[in-house]
Amino acid sequence: MSTYLNSLGQPGEARPGKAMARTAANPLGQAAQEAAAEGMQFQLWVAQQASALTKLKIFNSMAKSVNDQQ
């Protein structure tokens, strides 16, 4: 972990270490890093979609409640 995270006095800031630089120089390692970045983007998209779905479900239940009162 210390090779990946070089805190340099700031523990909240992650910086790649020497091992990460060697991985980026390797074509296979570069492809792995790109795949990991794409995976993170996909996870962010999924989280956004889940949030939107939750909002729609809440709106649906509120509209149903109002409709039932009429």
PDB file of N, CA and C in Angstrom:
ATOM      1  N   MET A   1       0.817  -1.180   0.000  1.00  0.00           N
ATOM      2  CA  MET A   1       0.000   0.000   0.000  1.00  0.00           C
ATOM      3  C   MET A   1       0.865   1.250   0.000  1.00  0.00           C
ATOM      4  N   SER A   2       1.965   1.213   0.642  1.00  0.00           N
ATOM      5  CA  SER A   2       2.812   2.395   0.688  1.00  0.00           C
ATOM      6  C   SER A   2       3.427   2.694  -0.676  1.00  0.00           C
ATOM      7  N   THR A   3       3.540   1.698  -1.554  1.00  0.00           N
ATOM      8  CA  THR A   3       4.066   1.975  -2.885  1.00  0.00           C
ATOM      9  C   THR A   3       3.017   2.667  -3.747  1.00  0.00           C
ATOM     10  N   TYR A   4       1.741   2.443  -3.479  1.00  0.00           N
ATOM     11  CA  TYR A   4       0.689   3.079  -4.258  1.00  0.00           C
ATOM     12  C   TYR A   4       0.314   4.450  -3.704  1.00  0.00           C
ATOM     13  N   LEU A   5       0.228   4.535  -2.400  1.00  0.00           N
ATOM     14  CA  LEU A   5      -0.168   5.793  -1.780  1.00  0.00           C
ATOM     15  C   LEU A   5       1.054   6.470  -1.173  1.00  0.00           C
ATOM     16  N   ASN A   6       1.435   7.565  -1.734  1.00  0.00           N
ATOM     17  CA  ASN A   6       2.532   8.370  -1.212  1.00  0.00           C
ATOM     18  C   ASN A   6       1.911   9.604  -0.583  1.00  0.00           C
ATOM     19  N   SER A   7       1.688   9.582   0.694  1.00  0.00           N
ATOM     20  CA  SER A   7       0.927  10.662   1.313  1.00  0.00           C
ATOM     21  C   SER A   7       1.714  11.967   1.420  1.00  0.00           C
ATOM     22  N   LEU A   8       2.991  11.922   1.652  1.00  0.00           N
ATOM     23  CA  LEU A   8       3.835  13.109   1.792  1.00  0.00           C
ATOM     24  C   LEU A   8       3.235  14.128   2.757  1.00  0.00           C
ATOM     25  N   GLY A   9       2.775  13.657   3.904  1.00  0.00           N
ATOM     26  CA  GLY A   9       2.260  14.544   4.926  1.00  0.00           C
ATOM     27  C   GLY A   9       0.779  14.861   4.794  1.00  0.00           C
ATOM     28  N   GLN A  10       0.151  14.447   3.709  1.00  0.00           N
ATOM     29  CA  GLN A  10      -1.275  14.669   3.511  1.00  0.00           C
ATOM     30  C   GLN A  10      -1.954  13.315   3.331  1.00  0.00           C
ATOM     31  N   PRO A  11      -2.446  12.718   4.409  1.00  0.00           N
ATOM     32  CA  PRO A  11      -2.982  11.361   4.313  1.00  0.00           C
ATOM     33  C   PRO A  11      -4.233  11.248   3.451  1.00  0.00           C
ATOM     34  N   GLY A  12      -4.960  12.337   3.209  1.00  0.00           N
ATOM     35  CA  GLY A  12      -6.182  12.251   2.418  1.00  0.00           C
ATOM     36  C   GLY A  12      -5.952  12.309   0.930  1.00  0.00           C
ATOM     37  N   GLU A  13      -4.732  12.548   0.491  1.00  0.00           N
ATOM     38  CA  GLU A  13      -4.447  12.701  -0.931  1.00  0.00           C
ATOM     39  C   GLU A  13      -3.661  11.497  -1.431  1.00  0.00           C
ATOM     40  N   ALA A  14      -4.236  10.753  -2.367  1.00  0.00           N
ATOM     41  CA  ALA A  14      -3.581   9.562  -2.911  1.00  0.00           C
ATOM     42  C   ALA A  14      -2.718   9.945  -4.107  1.00  0.00           C
ATOM     43  N   ARG A  15      -1.522   9.428  -4.138  1.00  0.00           N
ATOM     44  CA  ARG A  15      -0.630   9.657  -5.275  1.00  0.00           C
ATOM     45  C   ARG A  15      -0.040   8.315  -5.690  1.00  0.00           C
ATOM     46  N   PRO A  16       0.051   8.079  -6.994  1.00  0.00           N
ATOM     47  CA  PRO A  16       0.637   6.816  -7.434  1.00  0.00           C
ATOM     48  C   PRO A  16       2.121   6.747  -7.107  1.00  0.00           C
ATOM     49  N   GLY A  17       2.564   5.568  -6.760  1.00  0.00           N
ATOM     50  CA  GLY A  17       3.970   5.369  -6.427  1.00  0.00           C
ATOM     51  C   GLY A  17       4.744   4.800  -7.597  1.00  0.00           C
ATOM     52  N   LYS A  18       5.933   4.286  -7.318  1.00  0.00           N
ATOM     53  CA  LYS A  18       6.810   3.752  -8.360  1.00  0.00           C
ATOM     54  C   LYS A  18       6.201   2.527  -9.037  1.00  0.00           C
ATOM     55  N   ALA A  19       5.513   1.699  -8.283  1.00  0.00           N
ATOM     56  CA  ALA A  19       4.906   0.493  -8.861  1.00  0.00           C
ATOM     57  C   ALA A  19       3.847   0.867  -9.898  1.00  0.00           C
ATOM     58  N   MET A  20       3.100   1.935  -9.648  1.00  0.00           N
ATOM     59  CA  MET A  20       2.074   2.365 -10.590  1.00  0.00           C
ATOM     60  C   MET A  20       2.721   2.902 -11.865  1.00  0.00           C
ATOM     61  N   ALA A  21       3.830   3.595 -11.747  1.00  0.00           N
ATOM     62  CA  ALA A  21       4.533   4.119 -12.923  1.00  0.00           C
ATOM     63  C   ALA A  21       5.048   2.972 -13.789  1.00  0.00           C
ATOM     64  N   ARG A  22       5.547   1.909 -13.166  1.00  0.00           N
ATOM     65  CA  ARG A  22       6.000   0.739 -13.929  1.00  0.00           C
ATOM     66  C   ARG A  22       4.829   0.070 -14.628  1.00  0.00           C
ATOM     67  N   THR A  23       3.678   0.022 -13.981  1.00  0.00           N
ATOM     68  CA  THR A  23       2.500  -0.600 -14.581  1.00  0.00           C
ATOM     69  C   THR A  23       2.032   0.200 -15.786  1.00  0.00           C
ATOM     70  N   ALA A  24       2.072   1.523 -15.699  1.00  0.00           N
ATOM     71  CA  ALA A  24       1.623   2.376 -16.805  1.00  0.00           C
ATOM     72  C   ALA A  24       2.539   2.246 -18.016  1.00  0.00           C
ATOM     73  N   ALA A  25       3.820   1.936 -17.794  1.00  0.00           N
ATOM     74  CA  ALA A  25       4.759   1.784 -18.899  1.00  0.00           C
ATOM     75  C   ALA A  25       4.526   0.478 -19.656  1.00  0.00           C
ATOM     76  N   ASN A  26       3.925  -0.499 -19.029  1.00  0.00           N
ATOM     77  CA  ASN A  26       3.652  -1.800 -19.626  1.00  0.00           C
ATOM     78  C   ASN A  26       2.326  -1.722 -20.395  1.00  0.00           C
ATOM     79  N   PRO A  27       2.273  -2.158 -21.668  1.00  0.00           N
ATOM     80  CA  PRO A  27       1.006  -2.079 -22.423  1.00  0.00           C
ATOM     81  C   PRO A  27      -0.147  -2.836 -21.765  1.00  0.00           C
ATOM     82  N   LEU A  28       0.158  -3.980 -21.192  1.00  0.00           N
ATOM     83  CA  LEU A  28      -0.889  -4.740 -20.506  1.00  0.00           C
ATOM     84  C   LEU A  28      -1.353  -4.005 -19.251  1.00  0.00           C
ATOM     85  N   GLY A  29      -0.405  -3.420 -18.543  1.00  0.00           N
ATOM     86  CA  GLY A  29      -0.751  -2.637 -17.353  1.00  0.00           C
ATOM     87  C   GLY A  29      -1.546  -1.403 -17.719  1.00  0.00           C
ATOM     88  N   GLN A  30      -1.211  -0.794 -18.843  1.00  0.00           N
ATOM     89  CA  GLN A  30      -1.943   0.382 -19.300  1.00  0.00           C
ATOM     90  C   GLN A  30      -3.384  -0.006 -19.644  1.00  0.00           C
ATOM     91  N   ALA A  31      -3.562  -1.146 -20.294  1.00  0.00           N
ATOM     92  CA  ALA A  31      -4.907  -1.624 -20.625  1.00  0.00           C
ATOM     93  C   ALA A  31      -5.695  -1.920 -19.352  1.00  0.00           C
ATOM     94  N   ALA A  32      -5.021  -2.460 -18.346  1.00  0.00           N
ATOM     95  CA  ALA A  32      -5.686  -2.746 -17.075  1.00  0.00           C
ATOM     96  C   ALA A  32      -6.124  -1.461 -16.387  1.00  0.00           C
ATOM     97  N   GLN A  33      -5.283  -0.434 -16.436  1.00  0.00           N
ATOM     98  CA  GLN A  33      -5.641   0.851 -15.838  1.00  0.00           C
ATOM     99  C   GLN A  33      -6.832   1.475 -16.567  1.00  0.00           C
ATOM    100  N   GLU A  34      -6.838   1.389 -17.897  1.00  0.00           N
ATOM    101  CA  GLU A  34      -7.956   1.932 -18.670  1.00  0.00           C
ATOM    102  C   GLU A  34      -9.244   1.173 -18.360  1.00  0.00           C
ATOM    103  N   ALA A  35      -9.143  -0.136 -18.218  1.00  0.00           N
ATOM    104  CA  ALA A  35     -10.315  -0.944 -17.880  1.00  0.00           C
ATOM    105  C   ALA A  35     -10.830  -0.595 -16.485  1.00  0.00           C
ATOM    106  N   ALA A  36      -9.915  -0.354 -15.563  1.00  0.00           N
ATOM    107  CA  ALA A  36     -10.323   0.024 -14.205  1.00  0.00           C
ATOM    108  C   ALA A  36     -11.015   1.387 -14.216  1.00  0.00           C
ATOM    109  N   ALA A  37     -10.499   2.309 -15.009  1.00  0.00           N
ATOM    110  CA  ALA A  37     -11.132   3.632 -15.113  1.00  0.00           C
ATOM    111  C   ALA A  37     -12.518   3.516 -15.728  1.00  0.00           C
ATOM    112  N   GLU A  38     -12.640   2.680 -16.749  1.00  0.00           N
ATOM    113  CA  GLU A  38     -13.948   2.461 -17.378  1.00  0.00           C
ATOM    114  C   GLU A  38     -14.918   1.810 -16.399  1.00  0.00           C
ATOM    115  N   GLY A  39     -14.419   0.893 -15.587  1.00  0.00           N
ATOM    116  CA  GLY A  39     -15.250   0.263 -14.558  1.00  0.00           C
ATOM    117  C   GLY A  39     -15.748   1.265 -13.531  1.00  0.00           C
ATOM    118  N   MET A  40     -14.890   2.194 -13.156  1.00  0.00           N
ATOM    119  CA  MET A  40     -15.303   3.227 -12.205  1.00  0.00           C
ATOM    120  C   MET A  40     -16.361   4.145 -12.814  1.00  0.00           C
ATOM    121  N   GLN A  41     -16.202   4.478 -14.097  1.00  0.00           N
ATOM    122  CA  GLN A  41     -17.206   5.302 -14.771  1.00  0.00           C
ATOM    123  C   GLN A  41     -18.542   4.574 -14.826  1.00  0.00           C
ATOM    124  N   PHE A  42     -18.499   3.278 -15.075  1.00  0.00           N
ATOM    125  CA  PHE A  42     -19.732   2.490 -15.123  1.00  0.00           C
ATOM    126  C   PHE A  42     -20.396   2.452 -13.749  1.00  0.00           C
ATOM    127  N   GLN A  43     -19.608   2.285 -12.701  1.00  0.00           N
ATOM    128  CA  GLN A  43     -20.176   2.276 -11.346  1.00  0.00           C
ATOM    129  C   GLN A  43     -20.823   3.611 -11.015  1.00  0.00           C
ATOM    130  N   LEU A  44     -20.204   4.704 -11.444  1.00  0.00           N
ATOM    131  CA  LEU A  44     -20.787   6.030 -11.235  1.00  0.00           C
ATOM    132  C   LEU A  44     -22.109   6.155 -11.983  1.00  0.00           C
ATOM    133  N   TRP A  45     -22.144   5.676 -13.224  1.00  0.00           N
ATOM    134  CA  TRP A  45     -23.374   5.716 -14.016  1.00  0.00           C
ATOM    135  C   TRP A  45     -24.476   4.891 -13.350  1.00  0.00           C
ATOM    136  N   VAL A  46     -24.129   3.725 -12.849  1.00  0.00           N
ATOM    137  CA  VAL A  46     -25.115   2.870 -12.178  1.00  0.00           C
ATOM    138  C   VAL A  46     -25.660   3.566 -10.935  1.00  0.00           C
ATOM    139  N   ALA A  47     -24.787   4.205 -10.179  1.00  0.00           N
ATOM    140  CA  ALA A  47     -25.231   4.927  -8.978  1.00  0.00           C
ATOM    141  C   ALA A  47     -26.170   6.068  -9.344  1.00  0.00           C
ATOM    142  N   GLN A  48     -25.872   6.772 -10.425  1.00  0.00           N
ATOM    143  CA  GLN A  48     -26.748   7.855 -10.868  1.00  0.00           C
ATOM    144  C   GLN A  48     -28.103   7.319 -11.307  1.00  0.00           C
ATOM    145  N   GLN A  49     -28.108   6.196 -12.007  1.00  0.00           N
ATOM    146  CA  GLN A  49     -29.359   5.597 -12.453  1.00  0.00           C
ATOM    147  C   GLN A  49     -30.187   5.118 -11.263  1.00  0.00           C
ATOM    148  N   ALA A  50     -29.523   4.565 -10.271  1.00  0.00           N
ATOM    149  CA  ALA A  50     -30.227   4.109  -9.067  1.00  0.00           C
ATOM    150  C   ALA A  50     -30.841   5.287  -8.327  1.00  0.00           C
ATOM    151  N   SER A  51     -30.119   6.393  -8.280  1.00  0.00           N
ATOM    152  CA  SER A  51     -30.645   7.593  -7.631  1.00  0.00           C
ATOM    153  C   SER A  51     -31.864   8.126  -8.377  1.00  0.00           C
ATOM    154  N   ALA A  52     -31.790   8.155  -9.700  1.00  0.00           N
ATOM    155  CA  ALA A  52     -32.923   8.624 -10.500  1.00  0.00           C
ATOM    156  C   ALA A  52     -34.127   7.703 -10.312  1.00  0.00           C
ATOM    157  N   LEU A  53     -33.892   6.397 -10.269  1.00  0.00           N
ATOM    158  CA  LEU A  53     -34.984   5.444 -10.074  1.00  0.00           C
ATOM    159  C   LEU A  53     -35.634   5.625  -8.708  1.00  0.00           C
ATOM    160  N   THR A  54     -34.833   5.872  -7.702  1.00  0.00           N
ATOM    161  CA  THR A  54     -35.368   6.110  -6.364  1.00  0.00           C
ATOM    162  C   THR A  54     -36.249   7.346  -6.337  1.00  0.00           C
ATOM    163  N   LYS A  55     -35.794   8.407  -7.002  1.00  0.00           N
ATOM    164  CA  LYS A  55     -36.601   9.629  -7.062  1.00  0.00           C
ATOM    165  C   LYS A  55     -37.919   9.372  -7.781  1.00  0.00           C
ATOM    166  N   LEU A  56     -37.875   8.595  -8.862  1.00  0.00           N
ATOM    167  CA  LEU A  56     -39.102   8.274  -9.598  1.00  0.00           C
ATOM    168  C   LEU A  56     -40.056   7.436  -8.756  1.00  0.00           C
ATOM    169  N   LYS A  57     -39.520   6.519  -7.980  1.00  0.00           N
ATOM    170  CA  LYS A  57     -40.372   5.695  -7.118  1.00  0.00           C
ATOM    171  C   LYS A  57     -41.047   6.550  -6.053  1.00  0.00           C
ATOM    172  N   ILE A  58     -40.305   7.488  -5.477  1.00  0.00           N
ATOM    173  CA  ILE A  58     -40.882   8.386  -4.466  1.00  0.00           C
ATOM    174  C   ILE A  58     -41.973   9.249  -5.099  1.00  0.00           C
ATOM    175  N   PHE A  59     -41.683   9.798  -6.275  1.00  0.00           N
ATOM    176  CA  PHE A  59     -42.682  10.615  -6.964  1.00  0.00           C
ATOM    177  C   PHE A  59     -43.922   9.788  -7.279  1.00  0.00           C
ATOM    178  N   ASN A  60     -43.734   8.550  -7.725  1.00  0.00           N
ATOM    179  CA  ASN A  60     -44.860   7.677  -8.049  1.00  0.00           C
ATOM    180  C   ASN A  60     -45.719   7.414  -6.813  1.00  0.00           C
ATOM    181  N   SER A  61     -45.094   7.138  -5.695  1.00  0.00           N
ATOM    182  CA  SER A  61     -45.872   6.859  -4.483  1.00  0.00           C
ATOM    183  C   SER A  61     -46.603   8.114  -4.000  1.00  0.00           C
ATOM    184  N   MET A  62     -45.959   9.292  -4.145  1.00  0.00           N
ATOM    185  CA  MET A  62     -46.631  10.536  -3.755  1.00  0.00           C
ATOM    186  C   MET A  62     -47.820  10.815  -4.678  1.00  0.00           C
ATOM    187  N   ALA A  63     -47.643  10.615  -5.976  1.00  0.00           N
ATOM    188  CA  ALA A  63     -48.738  10.850  -6.926  1.00  0.00           C
ATOM    189  C   ALA A  63     -49.872   9.877  -6.692  1.00  0.00           C
ATOM    190  N   LYS A  64     -49.539   8.636  -6.377  1.00  0.00           N
ATOM    191  CA  LYS A  64     -50.563   7.631  -6.099  1.00  0.00           C
ATOM    192  C   LYS A  64     -51.351   8.020  -4.844  1.00  0.00           C
ATOM    193  N   SER A  65     -50.648   8.523  -3.836  1.00  0.00           N
ATOM    194  CA  SER A  65     -51.307   8.943  -2.593  1.00  0.00           C
ATOM    195  C   SER A  65     -52.260  10.100  -2.861  1.00  0.00           C
ATOM    196  N   VAL A  66     -51.820  11.074  -3.643  1.00  0.00           N
ATOM    197  CA  VAL A  66     -52.675  12.205  -3.970  1.00  0.00           C
ATOM    198  C   VAL A  66     -53.874  11.747  -4.798  1.00  0.00           C
ATOM    199  N   ASN A  67     -53.639  10.856  -5.730  1.00  0.00           N
ATOM    200  CA  ASN A  67     -54.716  10.351  -6.581  1.00  0.00           C
ATOM    201  C   ASN A  67     -55.746   9.570  -5.778  1.00  0.00           C
ATOM    202  N   ASP A  68     -55.281   8.812  -4.785  1.00  0.00           N
ATOM    203  CA  ASP A  68     -56.195   8.024  -3.951  1.00  0.00           C
ATOM    204  C   ASP A  68     -57.067   8.921  -3.056  1.00  0.00           C
ATOM    205  N   GLN A  69     -56.573  10.101  -2.721  1.00  0.00           N
ATOM    206  CA  GLN A  69     -57.320  11.022  -1.872  1.00  0.00           C
ATOM    207  C   GLN A  69     -58.466  11.687  -2.635  1.00  0.00           C
ATOM    208  N   GLN A  70     -58.369  11.743  -3.926  1.00  0.00           N
ATOM    209  CA  GLN A  70     -59.401  12.424  -4.713  1.00  0.00           C
ATOM    210  C   GLN A  70     -60.599  11.557  -4.992  1.00  0.00           C
TER     211      GLN A  70
END
